[in-house]
mmCIF file of C-alpha atoms in Angstrom:
data_model
loop_
_atom_site.group_PDB
_atom_site.id
_atom_site.type_symbol
_atom_site.label_atom_id
_atom_site.label_comp_id
_atom_site.label_asym_id
_atom_site.label_seq_id
_atom_site.Cartn_x
_atom_site.Cartn_y
_atom_site.Cartn_z
ATOM 1 C CA ILE A 1 0.000 0.000 0.000
ATOM 2 C CA ILE A 2 2.879 2.310 0.880
ATOM 3 C CA GLY A 3 6.613 1.631 0.811
ATOM 4 C CA GLU A 4 8.638 4.466 2.281
ATOM 5 C CA PRO A 5 12.013 4.768 4.041
ATOM 6 C CA SER A 6 12.113 5.241 7.830
ATOM 7 C CA VAL A 7 13.431 8.807 7.721
ATOM 8 C CA VAL A 8 12.083 11.850 9.592
ATOM 9 C CA ALA A 9 12.974 15.529 9.050
ATOM 10 C CA LEU A 10 12.792 17.620 12.245
ATOM 11 C CA GLU A 11 12.919 21.319 13.087
ATOM 12 C CA LYS A 12 15.926 21.537 15.440
ATOM 13 C CA GLU A 13 14.687 24.197 17.843
ATOM 14 C CA THR A 14 11.069 23.114 18.277
ATOM 15 C CA GLY A 15 11.366 19.391 17.505
ATOM 16 C CA ASP A 16 8.402 19.689 15.108
ATOM 17 C CA ILE A 17 8.228 17.142 12.290
ATOM 18 C CA VAL A 18 8.715 18.724 8.862
ATOM 19 C CA ALA A 19 8.496 15.603 6.676
ATOM 20 C CA VAL A 20 8.325 11.811 6.965
ATOM 21 C CA GLY A 21 9.229 8.931 4.668
ATOM 22 C CA GLU A 22 10.128 9.600 1.039
ATOM 23 C CA ASP A 23 9.829 13.388 1.408
ATOM 24 C CA ALA A 24 12.256 13.345 4.356
ATOM 25 C CA ASN A 25 14.612 10.946 2.561
ATOM 26 C CA ASN A 26 14.931 13.415 -0.309
ATOM 27 C CA MET A 27 16.121 16.016 2.210
ATOM 28 C CA ILE A 28 19.129 14.014 3.473
ATOM 29 C CA GLY A 29 22.284 16.054 2.890
ATOM 30 C CA ARG A 30 20.287 18.993 1.556
ATOM 31 C CA THR A 31 18.741 20.534 4.683
ATOM 32 C CA PRO A 32 19.436 24.028 6.098
ATOM 33 C CA GLY A 33 20.943 24.342 9.570
ATOM 34 C CA SER A 34 17.518 24.604 11.198
ATOM 35 C CA ILE A 35 16.299 21.225 9.887
ATOM 36 C CA VAL A 36 17.858 17.784 10.390
ATOM 37 C CA ALA A 37 16.903 14.569 8.564
ATOM 38 C CA THR A 38 17.363 11.528 10.815
ATOM 39 C CA ARG A 39 16.745 7.788 10.901
ATOM 40 C CA PRO A 40 14.999 7.192 14.246
ATOM 41 C CA MET A 41 15.521 3.433 13.878
ATOM 42 C CA LYS A 42 19.240 2.688 13.555
ATOM 43 C CA ASP A 43 20.786 -0.769 13.111
ATOM 44 C CA GLY A 44 17.362 -2.376 13.446
ATOM 45 C CA VAL A 45 16.542 -0.889 16.870
ATOM 46 C CA ILE A 46 14.909 2.340 18.093
ATOM 47 C CA ALA A 47 17.441 5.145 18.505
ATOM 48 C CA ASP A 48 14.875 7.911 19.169
ATOM 49 C CA PHE A 49 11.647 6.683 20.786
ATOM 50 C CA ASP A 50 9.469 9.813 20.377
ATOM 51 C CA THR A 51 10.455 10.343 16.738
ATOM 52 C CA THR A 52 9.870 6.661 15.941
ATOM 53 C CA ALA A 53 6.387 6.827 17.469
ATOM 54 C CA ALA A 54 5.607 9.972 15.457
ATOM 55 C CA MET A 55 6.824 8.277 12.269
ATOM 56 C CA MET A 56 4.659 5.212 12.953
ATOM 57 C CA GLU A 57 1.666 7.478 13.633
ATOM 58 C CA TYR A 58 2.200 9.143 10.240
ATOM 59 C CA PHE A 59 2.226 5.768 8.447
ATOM 60 C CA ILE A 60 -0.787 4.468 10.401
ATOM 61 C CA ASN A 61 -2.775 7.627 9.631
ATOM 62 C CA LYS A 62 -1.843 7.306 5.957
ATOM 63 C CA THR A 63 -3.473 3.868 5.829
ATOM 64 C CA SER A 64 -6.152 4.218 8.552
ATOM 65 C CA SER A 65 -8.995 4.742 6.079
ATOM 66 C CA ARG A 66 -8.342 1.211 4.848
ATOM 67 C CA PHE A 67 -7.989 -0.525 8.216
ATOM 68 C CA GLY A 68 -10.013 1.558 10.677
ATOM 69 C CA SER A 69 -8.826 4.153 13.153
ATOM 70 C CA LYS A 70 -6.913 1.803 15.523
ATOM 71 C CA PRO A 71 -5.484 -1.106 13.536
ATOM 72 C CA GLN A 72 -3.528 -4.068 14.845
ATOM 73 C CA VAL A 73 0.093 -3.904 13.716
ATOM 74 C CA VAL A 74 2.692 -6.586 12.964
ATOM 75 C CA ILE A 75 6.288 -5.328 13.048
ATOM 76 C CA CYS A 76 9.431 -7.103 11.864
ATOM 77 C CA VAL A 77 12.406 -7.011 14.254
ATOM 78 C CA PRO A 78 15.989 -8.313 13.912
ATOM 79 C CA GLY A 79 16.548 -11.848 15.162
ATOM 80 C CA GLY A 80 19.150 -10.851 17.759
ATOM 81 C CA GLY A 81 17.158 -8.074 19.427
ATOM 82 C CA THR A 82 16.908 -7.902 23.228
ATOM 83 C CA GLU A 83 13.638 -8.011 25.181
ATOM 84 C CA VAL A 84 14.038 -4.318 26.070
ATOM 85 C CA GLU A 85 14.438 -3.382 22.378
ATOM 86 C CA LYS A 86 11.391 -5.471 21.434
ATOM 87 C CA ARG A 87 9.301 -3.925 24.229
ATOM 88 C CA ALA A 88 10.243 -0.452 22.987
ATOM 89 C CA VAL A 89 8.940 -1.284 19.490
ATOM 90 C CA ILE A 90 5.586 -2.470 20.901
ATOM 91 C CA ASP A 91 5.272 0.624 23.123
ATOM 92 C CA ALA A 92 6.066 2.950 20.199
ATOM 93 C CA ALA A 93 3.417 1.276 18.018
ATOM 94 C CA ARG A 94 0.762 1.606 20.713
ATOM 95 C CA LEU A 95 1.709 5.246 21.328
ATOM 96 C CA ALA A 96 1.375 5.811 17.573
ATOM 97 C CA GLY A 97 -2.261 4.666 17.618
ATOM 98 C CA ALA A 98 -2.188 0.880 17.146
ATOM 99 C CA SER A 99 -4.751 -1.055 19.182
ATOM 100 C CA ASP A 100 -2.173 -3.820 19.613
ATOM 101 C CA ALA A 101 1.243 -4.725 18.227
ATOM 102 C CA PHE A 102 2.858 -8.074 17.499
ATOM 103 C CA LEU A 103 6.469 -8.832 16.621
ATOM 104 C CA ILE A 104 7.861 -11.275 14.081
ATOM 105 C CA GLU A 105 11.525 -11.912 13.399
ATOM 106 C CA GLU A 106 12.632 -10.587 10.005
ATOM 107 C CA PRO A 107 14.025 -13.841 8.527
ATOM 108 C CA PHE A 108 10.844 -15.716 9.509
ATOM 109 C CA ALA A 109 8.652 -13.059 7.885
ATOM 110 C CA ALA A 110 10.843 -13.239 4.767
ATOM 111 C CA ALA A 111 10.454 -17.030 4.667
ATOM 112 C CA ILE A 112 6.656 -16.697 4.786
ATOM 113 C CA GLY A 113 6.799 -14.067 2.025
ATOM 114 C CA ALA A 114 8.973 -16.347 -0.111
ATOM 115 C CA ASP A 115 6.372 -19.125 0.319
ATOM 116 C CA LEU A 116 8.831 -21.485 2.028
ATOM 117 C CA PRO A 117 7.355 -24.471 3.932
ATOM 118 C CA VAL A 118 7.985 -22.883 7.359
ATOM 119 C CA ASN A 119 5.552 -25.158 9.250
ATOM 120 C CA GLU A 120 6.768 -28.424 7.742
ATOM 121 C CA PRO A 121 9.629 -30.649 9.016
ATOM 122 C CA THR A 122 11.807 -29.344 6.192
ATOM 123 C CA GLY A 123 14.801 -27.063 6.655
ATOM 124 C CA SER A 124 14.934 -23.692 4.896
ATOM 125 C CA MET A 125 17.591 -20.990 5.103
ATOM 126 C CA VAL A 126 17.038 -17.241 4.722
ATOM 127 C CA VAL A 127 19.631 -14.460 4.458
ATOM 128 C CA ASP A 128 17.935 -11.088 4.952
ATOM 129 C CA ILE A 129 20.270 -8.177 4.105
ATOM 130 C CA GLY A 130 18.518 -4.985 5.148
ATOM 131 C CA GLY A 131 19.717 -1.446 5.771
ATOM 132 C CA GLY A 132 20.799 -1.685 9.397
ATOM 133 C CA THR A 133 21.222 -5.425 9.926
ATOM 134 C CA THR A 134 21.806 -8.733 8.181
ATOM 135 C CA ASP A 135 19.754 -11.617 9.603
ATOM 136 C CA VAL A 136 20.571 -15.224 8.786
ATOM 137 C CA ALA A 137 18.353 -18.082 9.980
ATOM 138 C CA THR A 138 17.498 -21.706 9.333
ATOM 139 C CA ILE A 139 13.801 -22.438 9.801
ATOM 140 C CA SER A 140 11.819 -25.627 10.406
ATOM 141 C CA LEU A 141 8.473 -26.574 12.009
ATOM 142 C CA GLY A 142 7.348 -22.995 12.550
ATOM 143 C CA GLY A 143 10.468 -21.777 14.362
ATOM 144 C CA ILE A 144 14.044 -20.616 13.942
ATOM 145 C CA VAL A 145 16.517 -23.470 14.467
ATOM 146 C CA SER A 146 19.731 -21.454 14.286
ATOM 147 C CA GLY A 147 20.455 -17.851 13.461
ATOM 148 C CA ARG A 148 22.877 -14.946 13.480
ATOM 149 C CA MET A 149 22.526 -11.181 13.201
ATOM 150 C CA ASN A 150 25.108 -8.443 12.716
ATOM 151 C CA ARG A 151 25.343 -4.827 11.603
ATOM 152 C CA SER A 152 27.110 -5.551 8.300
ATOM 153 C CA ALA A 153 24.369 -4.537 5.884
ATOM 154 C CA GLY A 154 23.323 -1.818 3.417
ATOM 155 C CA ASP A 155 24.151 1.177 5.626
ATOM 156 C CA ALA A 156 27.580 -0.283 6.426
ATOM 157 C CA MET A 157 28.240 -0.600 2.683
ATOM 158 C CA ASP A 158 27.353 3.078 2.177
ATOM 159 C CA GLU A 159 29.718 4.104 4.978
ATOM 160 C CA ALA A 160 32.496 1.917 3.519
ATOM 161 C CA ILE A 161 32.074 3.571 0.092
ATOM 162 C CA ILE A 162 32.224 7.076 1.617
ATOM 163 C CA SER A 163 35.383 6.153 3.553
ATOM 164 C CA TYR A 164 37.051 4.482 0.549
ATOM 165 C CA ILE A 165 36.458 7.418 -1.807
ATOM 166 C CA ARG A 166 37.613 9.903 0.838
ATOM 167 C CA ASN A 167 40.855 7.980 1.451
ATOM 168 C CA LYS A 168 41.666 7.109 -2.165
ATOM 169 C CA TYR A 169 40.442 10.177 -4.063
ATOM 170 C CA ASN A 170 40.339 12.918 -1.374
ATOM 171 C CA LEU A 171 36.686 13.427 -2.271
ATOM 172 C CA LEU A 172 33.894 13.737 0.271
ATOM 173 C CA ILE A 173 30.506 12.418 -0.883
ATOM 174 C CA GLY A 174 27.155 12.200 0.897
ATOM 175 C CA GLU A 175 25.009 9.232 1.926
ATOM 176 C CA ARG A 176 22.648 9.542 -1.033
ATOM 177 C CA THR A 177 25.526 9.563 -3.538
ATOM 178 C CA ALA A 178 27.103 6.547 -1.841
ATOM 179 C CA GLU A 179 23.797 4.665 -1.950
ATOM 180 C CA SER A 180 23.155 5.473 -5.611
ATOM 181 C CA VAL A 181 26.663 4.414 -6.673
ATOM 182 C CA LYS A 182 26.252 1.200 -4.661
ATOM 183 C CA ILE A 183 22.999 0.445 -6.495
ATOM 184 C CA GLU A 184 24.514 1.260 -9.897
ATOM 185 C CA LEU A 185 27.994 -0.282 -9.576
ATOM 186 C CA GLY A 186 28.033 -2.374 -6.392
ATOM 187 C CA SER A 187 29.048 -6.018 -6.709
ATOM 188 C CA ALA A 188 30.042 -8.799 -4.355
ATOM 189 C CA SER A 189 33.136 -9.847 -6.285
ATOM 190 C CA ALA A 190 35.849 -8.294 -8.449
ATOM 191 C CA GLU A 191 34.896 -10.619 -11.323
ATOM 192 C CA ALA A 192 31.296 -9.398 -11.381
ATOM 193 C CA ALA A 193 32.511 -5.784 -11.126
ATOM 194 C CA LYS A 194 34.508 -5.997 -14.377
ATOM 195 C CA GLU A 195 31.282 -6.147 -16.384
ATOM 196 C CA LEU A 196 29.709 -3.044 -14.799
ATOM 197 C CA GLY A 197 31.954 -0.284 -16.158
ATOM 198 C CA GLU A 198 32.210 3.094 -14.420
ATOM 199 C CA THR A 199 30.257 6.246 -13.584
ATOM 200 C CA GLU A 200 30.818 9.860 -12.568
ATOM 201 C CA ILE A 201 30.277 11.043 -9.007
ATOM 202 C CA ARG A 202 30.297 14.551 -7.540
ATOM 203 C CA GLY A 203 31.500 15.702 -4.155
ATOM 204 C CA ARG A 204 33.760 18.148 -2.347
ATOM 205 C CA ASP A 205 37.509 18.010 -2.901
ATOM 206 C CA LEU A 206 39.146 17.780 0.544
ATOM 207 C CA VAL A 207 42.317 19.513 -0.678
ATOM 208 C CA THR A 208 40.845 22.568 -2.421
ATOM 209 C CA GLY A 209 37.436 22.585 -0.721
ATOM 210 C CA LEU A 210 35.783 23.032 -4.126
ATOM 211 C CA PRO A 211 33.157 20.848 -5.859
ATOM 212 C CA GLN A 212 34.684 18.180 -8.081
ATOM 213 C CA THR A 213 33.546 15.405 -10.408
ATOM 214 C CA ILE A 214 35.529 12.178 -10.742
ATOM 215 C CA SER A 215 35.057 8.935 -12.641
ATOM 216 C CA ILE A 216 34.905 5.829 -10.474
ATOM 217 C CA LYS A 217 35.021 2.179 -11.553
ATOM 218 C CA ALA A 218 32.849 -0.689 -10.343
ATOM 219 C CA THR A 219 36.028 -2.474 -9.209
ATOM 220 C CA ASP A 220 36.615 0.407 -6.749
ATOM 221 C CA ILE A 221 33.143 -0.066 -5.252
ATOM 222 C CA SER A 222 33.667 -3.837 -5.053
ATOM 223 C CA GLU A 223 36.913 -3.268 -3.170
ATOM 224 C CA ALA A 224 35.266 -0.715 -0.866
ATOM 225 C CA ILE A 225 32.485 -3.061 0.278
ATOM 226 C CA SER A 226 34.510 -6.293 0.243
ATOM 227 C CA GLU A 227 34.923 -6.341 4.036
ATOM 228 C CA VAL A 228 31.166 -5.958 4.596
ATOM 229 C CA VAL A 229 30.458 -8.773 2.112
ATOM 230 C CA SER A 230 33.029 -10.968 3.906
ATOM 231 C CA ASP A 231 31.272 -10.317 7.225
ATOM 232 C CA ILE A 232 27.946 -11.409 5.685
ATOM 233 C CA MET A 233 29.559 -14.601 4.347
ATOM 234 C CA SER A 234 31.030 -15.269 7.797
ATOM 235 C CA ILE A 235 27.693 -15.212 9.619
ATOM 236 C CA VAL A 236 26.171 -17.473 6.949
ATOM 237 C CA LYS A 237 28.958 -20.004 7.615
ATOM 238 C CA GLU A 238 28.587 -19.646 11.407
ATOM 239 C CA THR A 239 24.834 -20.273 11.134
ATOM 240 C CA LEU A 240 25.415 -23.401 9.048
ATOM 241 C CA GLU A 241 27.937 -24.650 11.625
ATOM 242 C CA ASP A 242 25.198 -24.452 14.305
ATOM 243 C CA THR A 243 22.619 -26.180 12.108
ATOM 244 C CA PRO A 244 21.678 -29.863 12.630
ATOM 245 C CA PRO A 245 22.918 -32.112 9.797
ATOM 246 C CA GLU A 246 19.412 -33.028 8.554
ATOM 247 C CA ILE A 247 18.524 -29.361 8.068
ATOM 248 C CA SER A 248 21.920 -28.713 6.442
ATOM 249 C CA ALA A 249 21.068 -31.469 3.951
ATOM 250 C CA ASP A 250 17.730 -29.773 3.207
ATOM 251 C CA VAL A 251 19.542 -26.449 2.647
ATOM 252 C CA ILE A 252 21.832 -28.149 0.103
ATOM 253 C CA ASP A 253 18.758 -29.467 -1.740
ATOM 254 C CA ARG A 254 16.634 -26.314 -1.542
ATOM 255 C CA GLY A 255 19.309 -23.608 -1.605
ATOM 256 C CA ILE A 256 19.422 -20.344 0.335
ATOM 257 C CA VAL A 257 16.816 -17.590 -0.066
ATOM 258 C CA LEU A 258 18.343 -14.101 -0.320
ATOM 259 C CA THR A 259 16.055 -11.202 0.592
ATOM 260 C CA GLY A 260 16.211 -7.528 1.545
ATOM 261 C CA GLY A 261 17.609 -4.611 -0.467
ATOM 262 C CA GLY A 262 21.192 -5.840 -0.044
ATOM 263 C CA ALA A 263 20.300 -9.090 -1.817
ATOM 264 C CA LEU A 264 20.147 -7.077 -5.075
ATOM 265 C CA LEU A 265 23.934 -6.634 -4.975
ATOM 266 C CA ASN A 266 25.405 -7.882 -8.252
ATOM 267 C CA GLY A 267 27.035 -11.314 -8.046
ATOM 268 C CA LEU A 268 26.072 -11.928 -4.402
ATOM 269 C CA ALA A 269 24.401 -15.246 -5.176
ATOM 270 C CA MET A 270 27.616 -16.504 -6.795
ATOM 271 C CA VAL A 271 29.983 -15.696 -3.901
#
């Protein structure tokens, strides 16, 4: 019905909300000093409770005509979240106007969405690469058998690209530029990167302080995010090491389901 990023633009002095979702996302890196665009949910958990509740209220109000004034809400949470973090999500949803809130772990929700046999005695494996977290889980008989979660995900890739370009080219770029170049040229391996060519990016030269445009190759982006990709591969291996042999055999037969925005990274399925 709606698919918008979890970004909120706030007036610094008053704390009033200026924009939410896609409108606020378009403001990142382009706001005046009096307005700040933030992500109230960072690394899969609530970083700013009041702003998160206000954001949820905005989304609920946007869809309330379809579901009634006080809908029940189901919210996906990372697999490794603490009870305190989960309680905060439920409280924020109720404060935002939900009559009740229920939590479901992200990899389990992804498995249901991918139409995997989650309630059968058959093992399935899901790797959910989101913005703040990567969740890996093996699932059987309606529950998670083994799982791992870490912060190596889409946002970490963006930060790695910003750092790489700053160190190699003395050019400072923003989050939106890093994300767009990741989408256009990002790849999980140097081999896949060779087929993607290059593109121009704009930023501020750290030596002269002036705007500058440089040409950057896909192999540069692959090198920049290689450590994050390695971390994702590591938690997949660790999850498989904790998995019973019968479920491991099912995973070999059925394969691994990749989901989340990070799963669109070129060549990831071949690593």
